[in-house]
mmCIF file of C-alpha atoms in Angstrom:
data_model
loop_
_atom_site.group_PDB
_atom_site.id
_atom_site.type_symbol
_atom_site.label_atom_id
_atom_site.label_comp_id
_atom_site.label_asym_id
_atom_site.label_seq_id
_atom_site.Cartn_x
_atom_site.Cartn_y
_atom_site.Cartn_z
ATOM 1 C CA GLU A 1 0.000 0.000 0.000
ATOM 2 C CA VAL A 2 1.265 3.430 -0.934
ATOM 3 C CA GLN A 3 1.517 5.394 2.283
ATOM 4 C CA LEU A 4 2.957 8.495 3.917
ATOM 5 C CA VAL A 5 3.102 8.771 7.699
ATOM 6 C CA GLU A 6 4.068 12.010 9.438
ATOM 7 C CA SER A 7 5.458 12.299 12.944
ATOM 8 C CA GLY A 8 7.199 14.804 15.183
ATOM 9 C CA GLY A 9 4.434 17.268 15.871
ATOM 10 C CA GLY A 10 3.712 18.655 19.310
ATOM 11 C CA LEU A 11 3.562 21.718 21.528
ATOM 12 C CA VAL A 12 6.447 24.174 21.291
ATOM 13 C CA GLN A 13 6.985 27.666 22.636
ATOM 14 C CA PRO A 14 7.324 30.676 20.318
ATOM 15 C CA GLY A 15 10.897 30.918 19.104
ATOM 16 C CA GLY A 16 11.413 27.201 19.522
ATOM 17 C CA SER A 17 12.244 24.459 17.042
ATOM 18 C CA LEU A 18 10.687 21.219 15.877
ATOM 19 C CA ARG A 19 11.599 18.593 13.290
ATOM 20 C CA LEU A 20 8.873 16.801 11.398
ATOM 21 C CA SER A 21 9.384 13.483 9.637
ATOM 22 C CA CYS A 22 7.431 11.748 6.898
ATOM 23 C CA ALA A 23 7.977 8.036 6.318
ATOM 24 C CA ALA A 24 7.140 6.742 2.850
ATOM 25 C CA SER A 25 6.270 3.173 1.918
ATOM 26 C CA GLY A 26 4.775 1.239 -0.974
ATOM 27 C CA PHE A 27 6.504 3.206 -3.745
ATOM 28 C CA THR A 28 9.980 4.143 -4.944
ATOM 29 C CA PHE A 29 10.466 7.214 -2.775
ATOM 30 C CA SER A 30 13.689 8.269 -4.489
ATOM 31 C CA SER A 31 11.823 8.770 -7.786
ATOM 32 C CA TYR A 32 9.365 11.355 -6.512
ATOM 33 C CA SER A 33 9.514 14.997 -5.573
ATOM 34 C CA MET A 34 7.748 15.816 -2.313
ATOM 35 C CA ASN A 35 6.062 18.660 -0.494
ATOM 36 C CA TRP A 36 4.931 19.904 2.888
ATOM 37 C CA VAL A 37 1.491 21.516 3.133
ATOM 38 C CA ARG A 38 -0.076 22.951 6.286
ATOM 39 C CA GLN A 39 -3.543 23.827 7.481
ATOM 40 C CA ALA A 40 -4.173 26.141 10.406
ATOM 41 C CA PRO A 41 -7.178 25.266 12.583
ATOM 42 C CA GLY A 42 -10.378 26.041 10.685
ATOM 43 C CA LYS A 43 -8.455 27.480 7.731
ATOM 44 C CA GLY A 44 -7.513 26.451 4.211
ATOM 45 C CA LEU A 45 -4.509 24.672 2.784
ATOM 46 C CA GLU A 46 -1.137 26.425 2.492
ATOM 47 C CA TRP A 47 1.754 24.971 0.516
ATOM 48 C CA VAL A 48 4.967 25.224 2.588
ATOM 49 C CA SER A 49 7.892 23.656 0.749
ATOM 50 C CA TYR A 50 9.008 21.471 -2.188
ATOM 51 C CA ILE A 51 12.018 19.226 -2.685
ATOM 52 C CA SER A 52 12.982 17.427 -5.861
ATOM 53 C CA SER A 53 13.748 13.706 -5.929
ATOM 54 C CA SER A 54 17.499 14.270 -5.726
ATOM 55 C CA SER A 55 17.273 17.273 -3.352
ATOM 56 C CA SER A 56 18.801 19.454 -6.075
ATOM 57 C CA THR A 57 15.832 21.832 -6.204
ATOM 58 C CA ILE A 58 14.097 23.276 -3.147
ATOM 59 C CA TYR A 59 11.394 25.927 -2.836
ATOM 60 C CA TYR A 60 9.745 27.591 0.145
ATOM 61 C CA ALA A 61 6.685 29.713 0.713
ATOM 62 C CA ASP A 62 7.598 33.285 1.650
ATOM 63 C CA SER A 63 5.938 32.776 5.045
ATOM 64 C CA VAL A 64 8.561 30.206 6.108
ATOM 65 C CA LYS A 65 11.619 31.149 4.057
ATOM 66 C CA GLY A 66 14.710 31.471 6.231
ATOM 67 C CA ARG A 67 13.089 29.638 9.139
ATOM 68 C CA PHE A 68 12.172 26.199 7.760
ATOM 69 C CA THR A 69 14.427 23.698 6.009
ATOM 70 C CA ILE A 70 13.184 20.767 3.939
ATOM 71 C CA SER A 71 15.374 17.722 3.398
ATOM 72 C CA ARG A 72 15.120 14.050 2.533
ATOM 73 C CA ASP A 73 17.008 10.799 2.977
ATOM 74 C CA ASN A 74 16.247 8.501 0.060
ATOM 75 C CA ALA A 75 18.067 5.604 1.714
ATOM 76 C CA LYS A 76 15.639 5.851 4.634
ATOM 77 C CA ASN A 77 12.560 6.674 2.498
ATOM 78 C CA SER A 78 12.040 9.749 4.621
ATOM 79 C CA LEU A 79 11.199 13.421 4.219
ATOM 80 C CA TYR A 80 11.901 16.035 6.871
ATOM 81 C CA LEU A 81 10.950 19.577 7.799
ATOM 82 C CA GLN A 82 13.174 21.412 10.276
ATOM 83 C CA MET A 83 11.202 24.302 11.726
ATOM 84 C CA ASN A 84 13.084 27.041 13.622
ATOM 85 C CA SER A 85 12.039 30.385 15.097
ATOM 86 C CA LEU A 86 8.467 29.146 15.346
ATOM 87 C CA ARG A 87 5.644 31.663 15.604
ATOM 88 C CA ASP A 88 2.056 31.442 16.787
ATOM 89 C CA GLU A 89 0.928 31.580 13.157
ATOM 90 C CA ASP A 90 2.830 28.364 12.382
ATOM 91 C CA THR A 91 0.250 26.449 14.418
ATOM 92 C CA ALA A 92 -1.273 23.980 11.978
ATOM 93 C CA VAL A 93 -1.627 20.398 10.854
ATOM 94 C CA TYR A 94 1.363 19.626 8.647
ATOM 95 C CA TYR A 95 0.940 17.173 5.780
ATOM 96 C CA CYS A 96 3.550 15.635 3.531
ATOM 97 C CA ALA A 97 2.377 15.059 -0.030
ATOM 98 C CA ARG A 98 3.780 13.343 -3.097
ATOM 99 C CA ASP A 99 3.915 14.988 -6.497
ATOM 100 C CA LYS A 100 1.917 13.446 -9.313
ATOM 101 C CA VAL A 101 4.238 13.648 -12.282
ATOM 102 C CA VAL A 102 3.090 12.875 -15.833
ATOM 103 C CA ARG A 103 5.707 12.936 -18.591
ATOM 104 C CA GLY A 104 8.011 14.981 -16.383
ATOM 105 C CA VAL A 105 5.412 17.595 -15.423
ATOM 106 C CA ILE A 106 3.959 18.033 -11.920
ATOM 107 C CA PHE A 107 0.180 18.080 -12.138
ATOM 108 C CA ALA A 108 -1.004 17.589 -8.540
ATOM 109 C CA PHE A 109 -0.292 16.112 -5.132
ATOM 110 C CA ASP A 110 -1.617 12.574 -5.345
ATOM 111 C CA ILE A 111 -0.662 10.926 -2.052
ATOM 112 C CA TRP A 112 -1.039 12.649 1.327
ATOM 113 C CA GLY A 113 -0.142 11.632 4.833
ATOM 114 C CA GLN A 114 -2.603 11.833 7.702
ATOM 115 C CA GLY A 115 -0.944 14.949 9.100
ATOM 116 C CA THR A 116 0.807 15.882 12.331
ATOM 117 C CA MET A 117 -0.305 18.758 14.559
ATOM 118 C CA VAL A 118 2.123 21.506 15.510
ATOM 119 C CA THR A 119 1.012 23.929 18.217
ATOM 120 C CA VAL A 120 3.102 27.015 18.924
ATOM 121 C CA SER A 121 2.061 28.536 22.222
ATOM 122 C CA SER A 122 3.505 29.787 25.477
ATOM 123 C CA ILE B 1 -0.489 33.609 -8.683
ATOM 124 C CA GLN B 2 -3.655 33.980 -6.605
ATOM 125 C CA LEU B 3 -6.688 31.726 -6.806
ATOM 126 C CA THR B 4 -10.247 32.661 -5.929
ATOM 127 C CA GLN B 5 -13.134 30.228 -5.557
ATOM 128 C CA SER B 6 -16.844 30.819 -5.751
ATOM 129 C CA PRO B 7 -19.018 30.331 -3.955
ATOM 130 C CA SER B 8 -17.240 30.106 -0.616
ATOM 131 C CA SER B 9 -20.018 27.816 0.570
ATOM 132 C CA LEU B 10 -23.188 26.290 -0.761
ATOM 133 C CA SER B 11 -26.057 24.203 0.466
ATOM 134 C CA ALA B 12 -27.359 21.452 -1.781
ATOM 135 C CA SER B 13 -29.470 18.329 -1.711
ATOM 136 C CA VAL B 14 -28.618 14.765 -2.650
ATOM 137 C CA GLY B 15 -29.026 14.440 -6.405
ATOM 138 C CA ASP B 16 -28.314 18.094 -7.160
ATOM 139 C CA ARG B 17 -25.854 19.207 -9.812
ATOM 140 C CA VAL B 18 -23.158 21.322 -8.176
ATOM 141 C CA THR B 19 -20.653 23.623 -9.876
ATOM 142 C CA ILE B 20 -17.689 25.297 -8.188
ATOM 143 C CA THR B 21 -15.580 27.921 -9.928
ATOM 144 C CA CYS B 22 -11.868 28.655 -9.520
ATOM 145 C CA ARG B 23 -10.256 31.716 -11.078
ATOM 146 C CA ALA B 24 -6.512 32.372 -11.364
ATOM 147 C CA SER B 25 -5.007 35.860 -11.280
ATOM 148 C CA GLN B 26 -2.994 35.012 -14.380
ATOM 149 C CA GLY B 27 -3.031 32.278 -16.968
ATOM 150 C CA ILE B 28 -1.938 28.852 -15.774
ATOM 151 C CA SER B 29 -2.732 26.799 -18.874
ATOM 152 C CA SER B 30 -4.197 23.526 -17.532
ATOM 153 C CA TYR B 31 -1.996 23.287 -14.438
ATOM 154 C CA LEU B 32 -4.900 23.064 -12.024
ATOM 155 C CA ALA B 33 -5.990 20.348 -9.609
ATOM 156 C CA TRP B 34 -9.082 19.844 -7.455
ATOM 157 C CA TYR B 35 -9.153 18.209 -4.017
ATOM 158 C CA GLN B 36 -11.865 17.092 -1.635
ATOM 159 C CA GLN B 37 -11.326 17.323 2.120
ATOM 160 C CA LYS B 38 -13.543 15.977 4.860
ATOM 161 C CA PRO B 39 -13.226 17.133 8.494
ATOM 162 C CA GLY B 40 -10.184 15.691 10.238
ATOM 163 C CA LYS B 41 -8.924 14.024 7.064
ATOM 164 C CA ALA B 42 -6.198 14.718 4.524
ATOM 165 C CA PRO B 43 -7.170 16.177 1.164
ATOM 166 C CA LYS B 44 -7.958 13.711 -1.612
ATOM 167 C CA LEU B 45 -7.033 14.356 -5.241
ATOM 168 C CA LEU B 46 -10.063 14.387 -7.552
ATOM 169 C CA ILE B 47 -8.992 16.059 -10.801
ATOM 170 C CA TYR B 48 -5.615 17.022 -12.279
ATOM 171 C CA ALA B 49 -4.581 18.814 -15.437
ATOM 172 C CA ALA B 50 -7.872 20.709 -15.101
ATOM 173 C CA SER B 51 -10.020 17.882 -16.491
ATOM 174 C CA THR B 52 -8.383 14.479 -15.914
ATOM 175 C CA LEU B 53 -10.130 12.295 -13.375
ATOM 176 C CA GLN B 54 -7.782 10.721 -10.828
ATOM 177 C CA SER B 55 -7.916 6.933 -10.768
ATOM 178 C CA GLY B 56 -10.647 5.638 -8.473
ATOM 179 C CA VAL B 57 -12.633 8.870 -8.364
ATOM 180 C CA PRO B 58 -16.305 8.495 -9.322
ATOM 181 C CA SER B 59 -17.268 9.718 -12.780
ATOM 182 C CA ARG B 60 -19.864 12.128 -11.351
ATOM 183 C CA PHE B 61 -16.904 14.449 -10.734
ATOM 184 C CA SER B 62 -15.631 16.399 -13.729
ATOM 185 C CA GLY B 63 -13.413 19.389 -14.349
ATOM 186 C CA SER B 64 -13.079 21.877 -17.158
ATOM 187 C CA GLY B 65 -11.332 25.089 -18.111
ATOM 188 C CA SER B 66 -7.940 26.445 -19.031
ATOM 189 C CA GLY B 67 -6.069 29.711 -18.726
ATOM 190 C CA THR B 68 -7.706 31.556 -15.826
ATOM 191 C CA ASP B 69 -11.187 30.072 -15.411
ATOM 192 C CA PHE B 70 -11.922 26.568 -14.187
ATOM 193 C CA THR B 71 -14.904 24.625 -12.910
ATOM 194 C CA LEU B 72 -15.482 21.489 -10.848
ATOM 195 C CA THR B 73 -18.859 19.854 -11.415
ATOM 196 C CA ILE B 74 -20.543 17.125 -9.400
ATOM 197 C CA SER B 75 -23.288 15.812 -11.650
ATOM 198 C CA SER B 76 -25.436 14.212 -8.950
ATOM 199 C CA LEU B 77 -24.443 14.997 -5.372
ATOM 200 C CA GLN B 78 -24.127 11.969 -3.109
ATOM 201 C CA PRO B 79 -24.157 11.899 0.722
ATOM 202 C CA GLU B 80 -20.416 11.218 0.811
ATOM 203 C CA ASP B 81 -19.695 14.330 -1.288
ATOM 204 C CA PHE B 82 -20.463 16.799 1.492
ATOM 205 C CA ALA B 83 -17.023 18.237 2.109
ATOM 206 C CA THR B 84 -14.767 21.200 1.352
ATOM 207 C CA TYR B 85 -13.277 21.473 -2.133
ATOM 208 C CA TYR B 86 -10.000 23.213 -2.975
ATOM 209 C CA CYS B 87 -8.406 24.103 -6.270
ATOM 210 C CA GLN B 88 -4.615 24.302 -6.594
ATOM 211 C CA GLN B 89 -2.413 25.787 -9.294
ATOM 212 C CA LEU B 90 0.795 23.934 -10.001
ATOM 213 C CA ASN B 91 2.929 26.851 -11.264
ATOM 214 C CA SER B 92 3.654 27.961 -7.704
ATOM 215 C CA TYR B 93 1.549 25.430 -5.779
ATOM 216 C CA THR B 94 -0.923 27.831 -4.148
ATOM 217 C CA PHE B 95 -4.383 26.675 -3.146
ATOM 218 C CA GLY B 96 -7.713 28.409 -3.457
ATOM 219 C CA PRO B 97 -9.578 29.362 -0.259
ATOM 220 C CA GLY B 98 -11.996 26.453 -0.504
ATOM 221 C CA THR B 99 -15.705 25.867 -1.086
ATOM 222 C CA LYS B 100 -17.699 24.137 1.620
ATOM 223 C CA VAL B 101 -20.578 21.994 0.358
ATOM 224 C CA ASP B 102 -23.120 21.145 3.033
ATOM 225 C CA ILE B 103 -26.567 19.639 3.240
ATOM 226 C CA LYS B 104 -29.578 21.815 2.503
#
């Protein structure tokens, strides 16, 4: 079964750090580019970051640039999000999501994890 | 690139035909996807490339459009379709604000 499972969420104080993980199974992880998407309580979806299959290309949303770092370990079938200098507005469910690529073009996010909750509060 | 969706919410009955619109602030060709999300669950991909049905998604869902104007249509609303629907553009990955479909 194709699956993504996030972990690492929790309660952290403003200014603190947290590292999220996403474990992939059921597909060749090293062949796919990946993303992190978040959803604040009662709000819509916000794309956070992208990493290519080889880690050669990385993008961030302006809201997290300079504070968050995406990475991956293809040998461990894992995706990561290092979150530093956390703010109240970073409180959200964080999802990892796989790119749907057709003939080399990204058309959607086709596989999503169940999400992990990050709460930033004093 | 900004996306707007209309309406932001709608009430409908089982069997109704439902249409949701997504508009992009600039042309995005056919690089648009639609997702369904139910409370407490991850989003589920319905449509990609503006009009291609994702494998396993019922045929009552359809998408159309290109450039800046797109629509998601549910031909006959089923009880399991009550959810929030999001569009997403794949040039810079942003999502629309969502359309909540609830029971009339």
